[in-house]
C-alpha cells in the first residue's frame, strides 16, 4: 500500500462510503417476473436439484460452482500486519476476491475462519467442497500453512492452493529462469543465498529445485541465522534445507554468490555485500514494503546487477497477481481435481516465455516506455499486460490435462484462448493504462475552479498519486481556508488568482497575446486584457503559452463558457475543422467510445465524417482498433429519410478519407452489436467480423441521452467528456462530477498532454 500522507483516512473512506466493503452478489439470470422467480426458486429449482442428485457432475452445469473460488483465511499472517485475527483480515480477503474478478472473471466468496487449530480449520474447509470449484488459502502463518494445505489437497477433489507460498514461487521462478538466461548461467551451477524461511521462501526454494537449482548450492537464513544441521529449533519445513557449513553470516554467504533471494526484512543487505557477489549478480529483494536493499543502492553498487523487488515503482516487480488469477482460471476451466506441480511449473514457463515476446503497445503506453524489451530491466511480464490471461491459463489447463487431473479436457485450445480474451474484454484496462502513463510523466494541469472542495480533494489525490502537478486558480485566501478547514494536504500548492495585483503583469502579457489572436474578430486590446481576469481565459492562456500542459474546468460552469475560451486561445489541431466531444463507457466486455456527445448540435454529413475520424484517431491511441458504427433508426437504406441518408453519406465520406478504417452505417444500435443477425442479413457490412466499439450519433441530443442512460441506468463507469481536436488539452467536467470523476479527467488531460508533446 502507498505511504501517502492521508492514505489511512482515504482507505477507510474507500471501504466505508456507499455500500460497505468491496464486493457484492449479482444475479446472472432474469428475476423480474413471477415466472422468473418460480424458475429460480420454487417450484422450478427442483429440476436441477434432481439432475445433480442423479449425476453429481451436473453441479457444474446448473450452478456457479465451476467459476467460484473460496478465499479462506484465519488471519494469522496478514500482509505485513501479522496475526490480526479473522475479522480484521476480511478487507484483505475481499480485496483478493476483487483481483480474481478483474483479472480472470472468477467469482469469489471470502471466508474468515475463527480457529488456529489445524484440525478444526481443515474440517471446516473440507466440508465446503460442494460449494466451491477451488480453494485459495490466504495469509495463514507457517508452519501451520504447510500442514493445512497438504491435508486439504489430500482430502479434497478440487484445486487447493496457498497463494502466499506458491504465487511468489512461480513468479520469481519465471524471473529467475529469464535472469539466468540473460547472464548465461545454468540453474544447476549457481550458488544461491536465501534470506527468509517462511511459507513463501520455502515454496520458492522448492520451486527453484524443480527448475534445476541444486539443494547443496543453497544457503538459507531465518531470523535466528543460517539454517545448518547444528540448529535444534528447526521444524520439518526448514530442516530439509539445513547445511553442514562453517558459514554463519549473510555477508560470508554472499561472497561469490550468484543469486540472492530475499523474503525477510527491509534493509538487511549492504552495498558491500552486493559488491562481494559473483559477476552479473541476480538479486531478488522481495521484502515488502521495504526490500532487503533498495533498488538504487543495489544498482549503484553493481551496475551489472539484475534486480527484482516487490515494488511497482522499479523494474521487475514480483507481483502475485501475475499468477493466481490465471492459474485458477485454467484449473477451473478443465475442472481440475488439484493444482499440481506440473501446473505450477507450466505457469512458470508460460510467464518466462511471454516476457520474451514483443510487448503490445498498450503495455508500453501504460508504463511510459518507448519499447519494453526482454533484458535486465524486463525479466517478468508487467501486471497490466492483457496477454496474461490467454497465456498462463491455457498453459495451466494443458498441464492439468497432460498430468491427468483434468475432468473436462479442452478440445480446441485456440478457441479457448479467444474465449478468454473475450471474457473480460481484453482492452478494458484503459483506466489502469492511462493512470500508469500519467504517473510515469506527470504534467502541469490547471484547475480553473480551485475554490471548490471537490476540486481541491481531487488536486490532493493527483499530486499524491503522481499523476500531475496541480496549478490552482482562484482567490488565494479562500482556497487556503478551504484547504485548512478540510485538512487537505497539497505540498507547496501553486495558487494563482487572475484578479490579483500579483497577476497584473501576466494579465497584460496574456491580454496582448489574446488580442493578436482575436483583433480582427471584434475584440479590442482593452477587452482582451480585461477578459484575462476570468479564470478559464487565464488558465487557457497558460496552456497556450506553454506555462501549463492542460486545463480542467466546468464543474460549476456551463459547457459553452468553458469551451469558448479554449477555442479562442488554444485553437484546434492542424487539419481539424471542428472539435467534438467523446465519452468512454467502460462495459464488462470492453470500452465503448461515444461521440459527439457534448459539442455539435446538428452536424451535417461532412462534419459527422470528421467527428468519426477524430474519434477513431483517439481510440487508436489506446492501441485499440476502432470499429465505427454510424448510428441511426435505419439500416443501410431501409428508411429513405434525410436523417438516415445523412449517416450513410457520412460513413462513405469517412471511408473515402481513410480507406482502412472499419466503419459502416447507417445502422441501428441494436444491430451493430448483434453480429449474427448482421451477418445473416447484411453480410457486406464492414462490421460483420467483430462488432463495434465506437458509436457516432446523428446529433447532440441522441449522443447526450445515450451516455446519460448508460451511466445512470446501466451504471457503467465512464470517462469524459473528452474534447477532441484541440491543439492542447482542455477537458470539461460534468456538472456535479464526483471527486473520482475529476481525478479521472485530470489523468486523461495529462495523458493527452503527453500526446501533444509527442511523449
Tab-separated table of C-alpha atoms in Angstrom, residues 113-559:
chain	number	residue	atom	x	y	z
A	113	UNK	CA	-12.433	-18.957	9.824
A	114	UNK	CA	-12.157	-18.311	13.559
A	115	UNK	CA	-9.721	-21.023	14.562
A	116	UNK	CA	-5.965	-21.574	14.805
A	117	UNK	CA	-6.397	-25.294	15.306
A	118	UNK	CA	-5.269	-27.206	12.233
A	119	UNK	CA	-7.819	-29.990	12.655
A	120	UNK	CA	-10.713	-27.567	13.025
A	121	UNK	CA	-9.591	-25.448	10.077
A	122	UNK	CA	-9.224	-28.463	7.788
A	123	UNK	CA	-12.602	-29.853	8.879
A	124	UNK	CA	-14.379	-26.566	8.120
A	125	UNK	CA	-12.807	-26.126	4.685
A	126	UNK	CA	-13.247	-29.758	3.670
A	127	UNK	CA	-16.968	-29.507	4.451
A	128	UNK	CA	-17.291	-26.663	1.929
A	129	UNK	CA	-16.242	-28.732	-1.073
A	130	UNK	CA	-19.755	-28.981	-2.610
A	131	UNK	CA	-19.954	-25.192	-2.805
A	132	UNK	CA	-16.708	-24.211	-4.498
A	133	UNK	CA	-14.768	-25.010	-7.642
A	134	UNK	CA	-11.481	-24.134	-5.944
A	135	UNK	CA	-9.908	-23.088	-2.638
A	136	UNK	CA	-7.395	-20.228	-2.320
A	137	UNK	CA	-5.789	-20.337	1.129
A	138	UNK	CA	-4.552	-16.931	2.200
A	139	UNK	CA	-2.496	-15.317	4.969
A	140	UNK	CA	-2.068	-18.391	7.190
A	141	UNK	CA	1.161	-18.464	9.161
A	142	UNK	CA	3.914	-21.031	8.812
A	143	UNK	CA	4.407	-23.823	9.631
A	144	UNK	CA	0.670	-24.485	10.037
A	145	UNK	CA	0.008	-23.421	6.441
A	146	UNK	CA	2.109	-26.315	5.098
A	147	UNK	CA	0.144	-28.925	7.018
A	148	UNK	CA	-3.219	-27.314	6.249
A	149	UNK	CA	-2.546	-27.204	2.530
A	150	UNK	CA	-1.161	-30.758	2.458
A	151	UNK	CA	-4.140	-32.217	4.248
A	152	UNK	CA	-6.713	-30.317	2.220
A	153	UNK	CA	-5.083	-31.321	-1.065
A	154	UNK	CA	-5.222	-34.946	0.033
A	155	UNK	CA	-8.820	-34.718	1.222
A	156	UNK	CA	-10.441	-32.569	-1.475
A	157	UNK	CA	-11.203	-33.260	-5.109
A	158	UNK	CA	-10.980	-29.625	-6.244
A	159	UNK	CA	-7.971	-27.296	-6.717
A	160	UNK	CA	-6.411	-26.072	-3.453
A	161	UNK	CA	-3.525	-23.597	-3.346
A	162	UNK	CA	-1.924	-21.459	-0.659
A	163	UNK	CA	-1.027	-18.432	-2.769
A	164	UNK	CA	1.372	-16.930	-0.213
A	165	UNK	CA	3.569	-19.978	-0.782
A	166	UNK	CA	3.209	-20.773	-4.427
A	167	UNK	CA	2.356	-17.416	-6.006
A	168	UNK	CA	5.689	-15.808	-5.192
A	169	UNK	CA	7.451	-19.055	-6.044
A	170	UNK	CA	6.004	-19.170	-9.545
A	171	UNK	CA	6.517	-15.502	-10.400
A	172	UNK	CA	10.059	-15.372	-9.045
A	173	UNK	CA	10.763	-18.737	-10.687
A	174	UNK	CA	9.934	-17.276	-14.100
A	175	UNK	CA	12.067	-14.243	-13.317
A	176	UNK	CA	14.958	-16.458	-12.227
A	177	UNK	CA	14.881	-18.519	-15.430
A	178	UNK	CA	14.988	-15.375	-17.553
A	179	UNK	CA	17.667	-13.683	-15.455
A	180	UNK	CA	19.897	-16.762	-15.671
A	181	UNK	CA	19.407	-16.858	-19.432
A	182	UNK	CA	20.479	-13.214	-19.731
A	183	UNK	CA	23.670	-13.739	-17.712
A	184	UNK	CA	24.318	-17.133	-19.350
A	185	UNK	CA	24.367	-19.192	-16.159
A	186	UNK	CA	22.888	-22.657	-15.659
A	187	UNK	CA	20.467	-23.308	-12.754
A	188	UNK	CA	22.432	-26.376	-11.673
A	189	UNK	CA	25.697	-24.489	-11.275
A	190	UNK	CA	24.656	-21.322	-9.427
A	191	UNK	CA	25.332	-20.540	-5.784
A	192	UNK	CA	22.148	-19.175	-4.123
A	193	UNK	CA	21.600	-17.413	-0.798
A	194	UNK	CA	18.068	-17.151	0.628
A	195	UNK	CA	17.089	-14.769	3.431
A	196	UNK	CA	13.805	-15.853	4.982
A	197	UNK	CA	12.336	-19.250	5.774
A	198	UNK	CA	8.618	-18.590	5.956
A	199	UNK	CA	5.933	-20.075	3.743
A	200	UNK	CA	6.847	-18.036	0.652
A	201	UNK	CA	10.592	-18.614	0.987
A	202	UNK	CA	10.239	-22.377	1.466
A	203	UNK	CA	7.899	-22.641	-1.529
A	204	UNK	CA	10.275	-20.522	-3.625
A	205	UNK	CA	13.238	-22.770	-2.888
A	206	UNK	CA	11.200	-25.888	-3.671
A	207	UNK	CA	10.219	-24.331	-6.998
A	208	UNK	CA	13.820	-23.437	-7.814
A	209	UNK	CA	14.803	-27.054	-7.123
A	210	UNK	CA	12.181	-28.124	-9.674
A	211	UNK	CA	13.746	-25.677	-12.135
A	212	UNK	CA	17.186	-27.247	-11.759
A	213	UNK	CA	18.877	-25.448	-8.863
A	214	UNK	CA	20.859	-27.845	-6.650
A	215	UNK	CA	19.978	-28.059	-2.953
A	216	UNK	CA	23.641	-28.366	-1.999
A	217	UNK	CA	24.247	-24.952	-3.609
A	218	UNK	CA	21.692	-23.141	-1.433
A	219	UNK	CA	22.369	-21.402	1.872
A	220	UNK	CA	19.215	-20.362	3.738
A	221	UNK	CA	18.801	-17.946	6.648
A	222	UNK	CA	15.929	-17.293	9.036
A	223	UNK	CA	15.539	-14.820	11.885
A	224	UNK	CA	17.898	-16.907	14.046
A	225	UNK	CA	20.669	-17.095	11.448
A	226	UNK	CA	21.880	-19.671	8.979
A	227	UNK	CA	19.920	-22.910	8.763
A	228	UNK	CA	22.507	-25.588	9.471
A	229	UNK	CA	22.464	-29.114	10.790
A	230	UNK	CA	23.573	-27.986	14.265
A	231	UNK	CA	20.372	-25.991	14.892
A	232	UNK	CA	17.973	-27.595	17.371
A	233	UNK	CA	15.000	-25.300	16.783
A	234	UNK	CA	14.171	-26.239	13.176
A	235	UNK	CA	10.762	-27.528	12.139
A	236	UNK	CA	10.394	-30.079	9.363
A	237	UNK	CA	9.907	-27.467	6.619
A	238	UNK	CA	13.274	-25.808	7.381
A	239	UNK	CA	15.238	-28.922	8.327
A	240	UNK	CA	15.071	-30.003	4.688
A	241	UNK	CA	17.386	-27.108	3.787
A	242	UNK	CA	19.865	-27.448	6.659
A	243	UNK	CA	23.504	-27.475	5.557
A	244	UNK	CA	26.733	-28.614	7.189
A	245	UNK	CA	28.694	-25.368	6.710
A	246	UNK	CA	31.088	-23.185	8.690
A	247	UNK	CA	29.437	-20.051	7.264
A	248	UNK	CA	27.467	-18.158	9.869
A	249	UNK	CA	26.703	-14.674	8.478
A	250	UNK	CA	24.843	-13.339	5.485
A	251	UNK	CA	27.914	-11.399	4.400
A	252	UNK	CA	30.018	-14.566	4.343
A	253	UNK	CA	27.363	-16.448	2.396
A	254	UNK	CA	27.034	-13.728	-0.255
A	255	UNK	CA	30.729	-13.718	-1.077
A	256	UNK	CA	30.893	-15.152	-4.582
A	257	UNK	CA	27.162	-15.961	-4.670
A	258	UNK	CA	25.325	-15.784	-7.988
A	259	UNK	CA	21.806	-15.243	-6.670
A	260	UNK	CA	20.236	-13.639	-3.601
A	261	UNK	CA	16.585	-14.321	-2.781
A	262	UNK	CA	15.077	-12.094	-0.096
A	263	UNK	CA	11.745	-12.729	1.612
A	264	UNK	CA	12.646	-11.425	5.037
A	265	UNK	CA	13.118	-7.845	6.245
A	266	UNK	CA	13.997	-4.484	4.772
A	267	UNK	CA	17.493	-3.005	4.567
A	268	UNK	CA	19.473	-6.022	5.751
A	269	UNK	CA	21.839	-6.022	2.757
A	270	UNK	CA	24.684	-3.532	2.376
A	271	UNK	CA	26.287	-2.346	-0.821
A	272	UNK	CA	29.495	-4.118	0.220
A	273	UNK	CA	27.599	-7.422	0.390
A	274	UNK	CA	26.345	-6.866	-3.155
A	275	UNK	CA	29.820	-5.944	-4.357
A	276	UNK	CA	31.141	-9.239	-2.989
A	277	UNK	CA	28.784	-11.318	-5.147
A	278	UNK	CA	29.842	-13.077	-8.355
A	279	UNK	CA	29.853	-11.281	-11.726
A	280	UNK	CA	26.376	-10.395	-13.046
A	281	UNK	CA	24.669	-10.997	-9.715
A	282	UNK	CA	20.919	-11.651	-9.552
A	283	UNK	CA	19.210	-10.060	-6.560
A	284	UNK	CA	15.522	-10.562	-5.831
A	285	UNK	CA	14.892	-8.349	-2.793
A	286	UNK	CA	11.188	-9.075	-2.265
A	287	UNK	CA	10.517	-7.948	1.309
A	288	UNK	CA	7.573	-5.536	1.429
A	289	UNK	CA	7.170	-2.644	1.691
A	290	UNK	CA	10.926	-2.134	2.035
A	291	UNK	CA	13.227	-4.524	0.140
A	292	UNK	CA	16.340	-6.038	1.681
A	293	UNK	CA	18.319	-3.397	-0.241
A	294	UNK	CA	16.877	-0.529	-2.237
A	295	UNK	CA	16.942	-0.727	-5.996
A	296	UNK	CA	19.000	2.454	-6.265
A	297	UNK	CA	21.629	1.286	-3.761
A	298	UNK	CA	21.943	-2.121	-5.399
A	299	UNK	CA	22.362	-0.722	-8.907
A	300	UNK	CA	24.865	1.866	-7.646
A	301	UNK	CA	26.918	-0.900	-6.023
A	302	UNK	CA	26.804	-3.250	-9.003
A	303	UNK	CA	25.927	-1.839	-12.438
A	304	UNK	CA	25.945	-5.419	-13.777
A	305	UNK	CA	23.171	-6.495	-11.410
A	306	UNK	CA	19.759	-7.906	-12.401
A	307	UNK	CA	17.412	-6.704	-9.706
A	308	UNK	CA	13.800	-7.500	-8.826
A	309	UNK	CA	11.656	-6.305	-5.928
A	310	UNK	CA	8.058	-6.484	-4.813
A	311	UNK	CA	7.567	-2.796	-5.590
A	312	UNK	CA	5.765	-1.328	-8.582
A	313	UNK	CA	7.978	1.769	-8.818
A	314	UNK	CA	11.033	-0.174	-10.005
A	315	UNK	CA	11.629	-2.645	-12.851
A	316	UNK	CA	10.889	-6.350	-12.440
A	317	UNK	CA	8.098	-6.314	-9.852
A	318	UNK	CA	7.440	-9.777	-8.416
A	319	UNK	CA	3.680	-9.490	-8.056
A	320	UNK	CA	1.458	-12.481	-7.269
A	321	UNK	CA	-1.302	-11.054	-9.442
A	322	UNK	CA	0.746	-12.368	-12.375
A	323	UNK	CA	-0.133	-15.859	-11.223
A	324	UNK	CA	-3.070	-16.809	-9.046
A	325	UNK	CA	-5.997	-15.452	-11.143
A	326	UNK	CA	-4.779	-17.208	-14.273
A	327	UNK	CA	-3.735	-20.432	-12.548
A	328	UNK	CA	-7.197	-20.839	-11.020
A	329	UNK	CA	-8.800	-19.822	-14.329
A	330	UNK	CA	-7.045	-22.660	-16.154
A	331	UNK	CA	-7.707	-25.129	-13.326
A	332	UNK	CA	-11.419	-24.284	-13.159
A	333	UNK	CA	-11.917	-24.434	-16.906
A	334	UNK	CA	-10.766	-28.070	-17.094
A	335	UNK	CA	-12.406	-28.944	-13.744
A	336	UNK	CA	-9.041	-29.953	-12.340
A	337	UNK	CA	-9.040	-32.056	-9.192
A	338	UNK	CA	-5.897	-30.311	-7.965
A	339	UNK	CA	-3.268	-27.701	-8.707
A	340	UNK	CA	-0.217	-29.910	-9.001
A	341	UNK	CA	3.483	-29.246	-9.564
A	342	UNK	CA	3.123	-29.748	-13.308
A	343	UNK	CA	0.531	-26.959	-13.485
A	344	UNK	CA	2.646	-24.582	-11.409
A	345	UNK	CA	5.738	-25.258	-13.496
A	346	UNK	CA	3.685	-24.736	-16.668
A	347	UNK	CA	2.701	-21.308	-15.334
A	348	UNK	CA	6.377	-20.516	-14.668
A	349	UNK	CA	7.454	-21.353	-18.194
A	350	UNK	CA	4.449	-19.537	-19.703
A	351	UNK	CA	5.377	-16.363	-17.814
A	352	UNK	CA	9.036	-16.702	-18.747
A	353	UNK	CA	8.164	-17.221	-22.410
A	354	UNK	CA	5.704	-14.327	-22.539
A	355	UNK	CA	8.422	-11.959	-21.351
A	356	UNK	CA	10.451	-12.676	-24.482
A	357	UNK	CA	7.624	-11.884	-26.893
A	358	UNK	CA	7.107	-8.387	-28.382
A	359	UNK	CA	5.263	-6.220	-25.877
A	360	UNK	CA	1.906	-4.763	-27.015
A	361	UNK	CA	1.867	-1.010	-27.431
A	362	UNK	CA	-0.801	-0.700	-24.748
A	363	UNK	CA	1.741	-2.032	-22.224
A	364	UNK	CA	4.386	0.438	-23.399
A	365	UNK	CA	1.810	3.199	-23.005
A	366	UNK	CA	0.800	2.035	-19.536
A	367	UNK	CA	4.343	2.113	-18.229
A	368	UNK	CA	5.512	5.184	-20.112
A	369	UNK	CA	8.132	3.333	-22.135
A	370	UNK	CA	9.056	3.627	-25.799
A	371	UNK	CA	9.706	-0.067	-26.295
A	372	UNK	CA	9.837	-2.574	-23.438
A	373	UNK	CA	12.070	-5.479	-24.455
A	374	UNK	CA	13.436	-8.610	-22.810
A	375	UNK	CA	16.556	-7.787	-20.821
A	376	UNK	CA	17.867	-6.919	-17.338
A	377	UNK	CA	15.111	-4.308	-16.843
A	378	UNK	CA	12.360	-6.657	-18.008
A	379	UNK	CA	12.576	-10.295	-16.870
A	380	UNK	CA	8.900	-10.859	-15.981
A	381	UNK	CA	5.697	-9.560	-17.600
A	382	UNK	CA	4.059	-6.378	-16.383
A	383	UNK	CA	0.878	-6.846	-14.302
A	384	UNK	CA	-1.152	-4.787	-16.808
A	385	UNK	CA	-0.179	-6.969	-19.777
A	386	UNK	CA	-3.521	-8.016	-21.328
A	387	UNK	CA	-1.966	-11.207	-22.738
A	388	UNK	CA	-1.512	-12.844	-19.337
A	389	UNK	CA	-4.963	-14.418	-19.126
A	390	UNK	CA	-4.793	-16.088	-22.544
A	391	UNK	CA	-1.169	-17.171	-21.990
A	392	UNK	CA	-0.996	-18.548	-18.453
A	393	UNK	CA	-4.474	-20.078	-18.113
A	394	UNK	CA	-4.170	-22.256	-21.272
A	395	UNK	CA	-0.699	-23.422	-20.186
A	396	UNK	CA	-2.074	-24.431	-16.789
A	397	UNK	CA	-5.093	-26.109	-18.377
A	398	UNK	CA	-2.878	-28.058	-20.775
A	399	UNK	CA	-0.635	-29.199	-17.920
A	400	UNK	CA	-3.689	-30.352	-15.989
A	401	UNK	CA	-4.788	-32.410	-18.979
A	402	UNK	CA	-1.305	-33.833	-19.540
A	403	UNK	CA	-0.921	-34.794	-15.869
A	404	UNK	CA	-4.315	-36.499	-15.654
A	405	UNK	CA	-6.114	-34.177	-13.210
A	406	UNK	CA	-8.483	-32.575	-15.751
A	407	UNK	CA	-12.057	-33.868	-15.719
A	408	UNK	CA	-13.198	-31.687	-18.637
A	409	UNK	CA	-10.448	-31.504	-21.262
A	410	UNK	CA	-10.392	-28.564	-23.665
A	411	UNK	CA	-10.707	-29.811	-27.232
A	412	UNK	CA	-9.896	-26.570	-29.104
A	413	UNK	CA	-7.163	-24.631	-27.313
A	414	UNK	CA	-7.153	-21.748	-29.817
A	415	UNK	CA	-10.891	-21.265	-29.382
A	416	UNK	CA	-10.351	-21.357	-25.614
A	417	UNK	CA	-7.740	-18.596	-25.841
A	418	UNK	CA	-10.139	-16.441	-27.840
A	419	UNK	CA	-12.868	-17.101	-25.279
A	420	UNK	CA	-10.524	-15.896	-22.541
A	421	UNK	CA	-9.732	-12.708	-24.442
A	422	UNK	CA	-13.450	-12.061	-24.907
A	423	UNK	CA	-14.330	-12.907	-21.319
A	424	UNK	CA	-13.292	-9.627	-19.710
A	425	UNK	CA	-12.734	-7.511	-22.787
A	426	UNK	CA	-9.009	-7.610	-23.428
A	427	UNK	CA	-8.947	-3.842	-23.938
A	428	UNK	CA	-10.851	-2.980	-20.766
A	429	UNK	CA	-7.857	-1.855	-18.737
A	430	UNK	CA	-7.998	1.724	-20.014
A	431	UNK	CA	-8.197	3.362	-16.589
A	432	UNK	CA	-5.183	1.449	-15.308
A	433	UNK	CA	-3.284	2.158	-18.520
A	434	UNK	CA	-3.788	5.917	-18.508
A	435	UNK	CA	-3.095	6.060	-14.758
A	436	UNK	CA	0.279	4.383	-15.221
A	437	UNK	CA	1.084	6.504	-18.264
A	438	UNK	CA	0.250	9.719	-16.395
A	439	UNK	CA	2.293	8.655	-13.364
A	440	UNK	CA	5.382	7.999	-15.475
A	441	UNK	CA	5.498	11.572	-16.756
A	442	UNK	CA	3.243	13.901	-14.720
A	443	UNK	CA	2.067	17.096	-16.381
A	444	UNK	CA	1.212	20.595	-15.125
A	445	UNK	CA	-2.593	20.760	-15.026
A	446	UNK	CA	-4.562	23.930	-14.312
A	447	UNK	CA	-7.588	23.558	-12.025
A	448	UNK	CA	-9.735	26.528	-13.040
A	449	UNK	CA	-12.240	26.062	-10.191
A	450	UNK	CA	-9.896	25.568	-7.246
A	451	UNK	CA	-12.266	27.316	-4.830
A	452	UNK	CA	-14.355	24.138	-4.775
A	453	UNK	CA	-13.810	21.471	-2.140
A	454	UNK	CA	-14.202	18.552	-4.580
A	455	UNK	CA	-11.662	20.084	-6.932
A	456	UNK	CA	-9.194	20.553	-4.079
A	457	UNK	CA	-9.650	16.961	-2.919
A	458	UNK	CA	-9.004	15.807	-6.474
A	459	UNK	CA	-5.905	18.010	-6.630
A	460	UNK	CA	-4.578	16.366	-3.484
A	461	UNK	CA	-5.130	12.891	-4.917
A	462	UNK	CA	-3.498	13.572	-8.283
A	463	UNK	CA	-0.485	15.124	-6.562
A	464	UNK	CA	-0.155	12.235	-4.102
A	465	UNK	CA	-0.550	9.634	-6.843
A	466	UNK	CA	1.987	11.453	-9.010
A	467	UNK	CA	-0.483	11.880	-11.891
A	468	UNK	CA	0.004	15.647	-12.272
A	469	UNK	CA	1.314	18.860	-10.762
A	470	UNK	CA	-1.818	20.873	-9.904
A	471	UNK	CA	-1.980	24.624	-10.542
A	472	UNK	CA	-4.868	26.137	-8.573
A	473	UNK	CA	-6.735	29.162	-9.928
A	474	UNK	CA	-8.924	31.289	-7.675
A	475	UNK	CA	-8.934	33.558	-4.643
A	476	UNK	CA	-5.847	32.562	-2.668
A	477	UNK	CA	-7.318	33.360	0.736
A	478	UNK	CA	-10.466	31.319	0.069
A	479	UNK	CA	-8.506	28.370	-1.337
A	480	UNK	CA	-6.144	28.263	1.639
A	481	UNK	CA	-9.100	28.497	4.012
A	482	UNK	CA	-10.804	25.534	2.307
A	483	UNK	CA	-7.558	23.571	2.433
A	484	UNK	CA	-7.163	24.240	6.163
A	485	UNK	CA	-10.811	23.617	7.093
A	486	UNK	CA	-10.954	20.312	5.232
A	487	UNK	CA	-7.482	19.090	6.216
A	488	UNK	CA	-6.417	18.854	2.583
A	489	UNK	CA	-2.695	18.360	2.141
A	490	UNK	CA	-1.098	19.669	-1.039
A	491	UNK	CA	2.653	20.134	-0.901
A	492	UNK	CA	3.633	23.745	-1.650
A	493	UNK	CA	0.418	24.473	-3.569
A	494	UNK	CA	0.766	26.712	-6.626
A	495	UNK	CA	-2.140	29.167	-6.281
A	496	UNK	CA	-2.756	31.940	-8.813
A	497	UNK	CA	-5.535	34.490	-8.547
A	498	UNK	CA	-6.006	36.013	-12.013
A	499	UNK	CA	-7.775	39.006	-10.419
A	500	UNK	CA	-4.965	39.810	-8.005
A	501	UNK	CA	-2.383	42.580	-8.284
A	502	UNK	CA	0.326	39.920	-8.372
A	503	UNK	CA	-1.141	38.598	-11.617
A	504	UNK	CA	-1.396	42.016	-13.284
A	505	UNK	CA	1.731	41.616	-15.386
A	506	UNK	CA	0.577	38.214	-16.619
A	507	UNK	CA	-2.886	39.583	-17.398
A	508	UNK	CA	-1.306	42.261	-19.544
A	509	UNK	CA	1.002	39.769	-21.271
A	510	UNK	CA	-1.778	37.271	-21.911
A	511	UNK	CA	-4.165	40.039	-22.957
A	512	UNK	CA	-1.754	41.266	-25.614
A	513	UNK	CA	-1.264	37.732	-26.903
A	514	UNK	CA	-5.018	37.183	-26.965
A	515	UNK	CA	-5.552	40.483	-28.768
A	516	UNK	CA	-3.204	39.325	-31.549
A	517	UNK	CA	-5.308	36.201	-31.965
A	518	UNK	CA	-8.696	37.969	-31.923
A	519	UNK	CA	-8.069	41.557	-33.119
A	520	UNK	CA	-9.905	41.002	-36.374
A	521	UNK	CA	-12.791	39.253	-34.664
A	522	UNK	CA	-14.335	42.203	-32.889
A	523	UNK	CA	-12.048	42.325	-29.831
A	524	UNK	CA	-10.046	45.387	-28.788
A	525	UNK	CA	-6.939	45.462	-26.593
A	526	UNK	CA	-8.749	46.755	-23.504
A	527	UNK	CA	-11.303	43.924	-23.677
A	528	UNK	CA	-8.555	41.358	-24.287
A	529	UNK	CA	-6.720	42.409	-21.118
A	530	UNK	CA	-9.903	42.650	-19.086
A	531	UNK	CA	-11.097	39.169	-20.053
A	532	UNK	CA	-7.907	37.705	-18.584
A	533	UNK	CA	-9.416	38.274	-15.143
A	534	UNK	CA	-11.627	35.287	-15.918
A	535	UNK	CA	-10.048	32.044	-14.792
A	536	UNK	CA	-10.926	29.967	-17.852
A	537	UNK	CA	-9.304	32.510	-20.186
A	538	UNK	CA	-6.287	33.000	-17.915
A	539	UNK	CA	-5.809	29.232	-17.497
A	540	UNK	CA	-6.205	28.515	-21.205
A	541	UNK	CA	-3.599	31.176	-21.968
A	542	UNK	CA	-1.229	29.442	-19.541
A	543	UNK	CA	-1.685	26.289	-21.591
A	544	UNK	CA	-1.409	28.092	-24.933
A	545	UNK	CA	1.776	29.837	-23.751
A	546	UNK	CA	3.394	26.601	-22.541
A	547	UNK	CA	3.306	27.554	-18.846
A	548	UNK	CA	0.932	24.672	-18.179
A	549	UNK	CA	0.196	21.483	-20.075
A	550	UNK	CA	-3.568	21.160	-19.768
A	551	UNK	CA	-6.675	22.533	-18.041
A	552	UNK	CA	-9.832	21.168	-16.485
A	553	UNK	CA	-12.941	23.206	-15.731
A	554	UNK	CA	-16.709	23.050	-15.942
A	555	UNK	CA	-17.700	21.617	-12.564
A	556	UNK	CA	-19.713	24.734	-11.723
A	557	UNK	CA	-19.913	26.426	-15.113
A	558	UNK	CA	-21.909	25.986	-18.286
A	559	UNK	CA	-20.286	23.976	-21.043
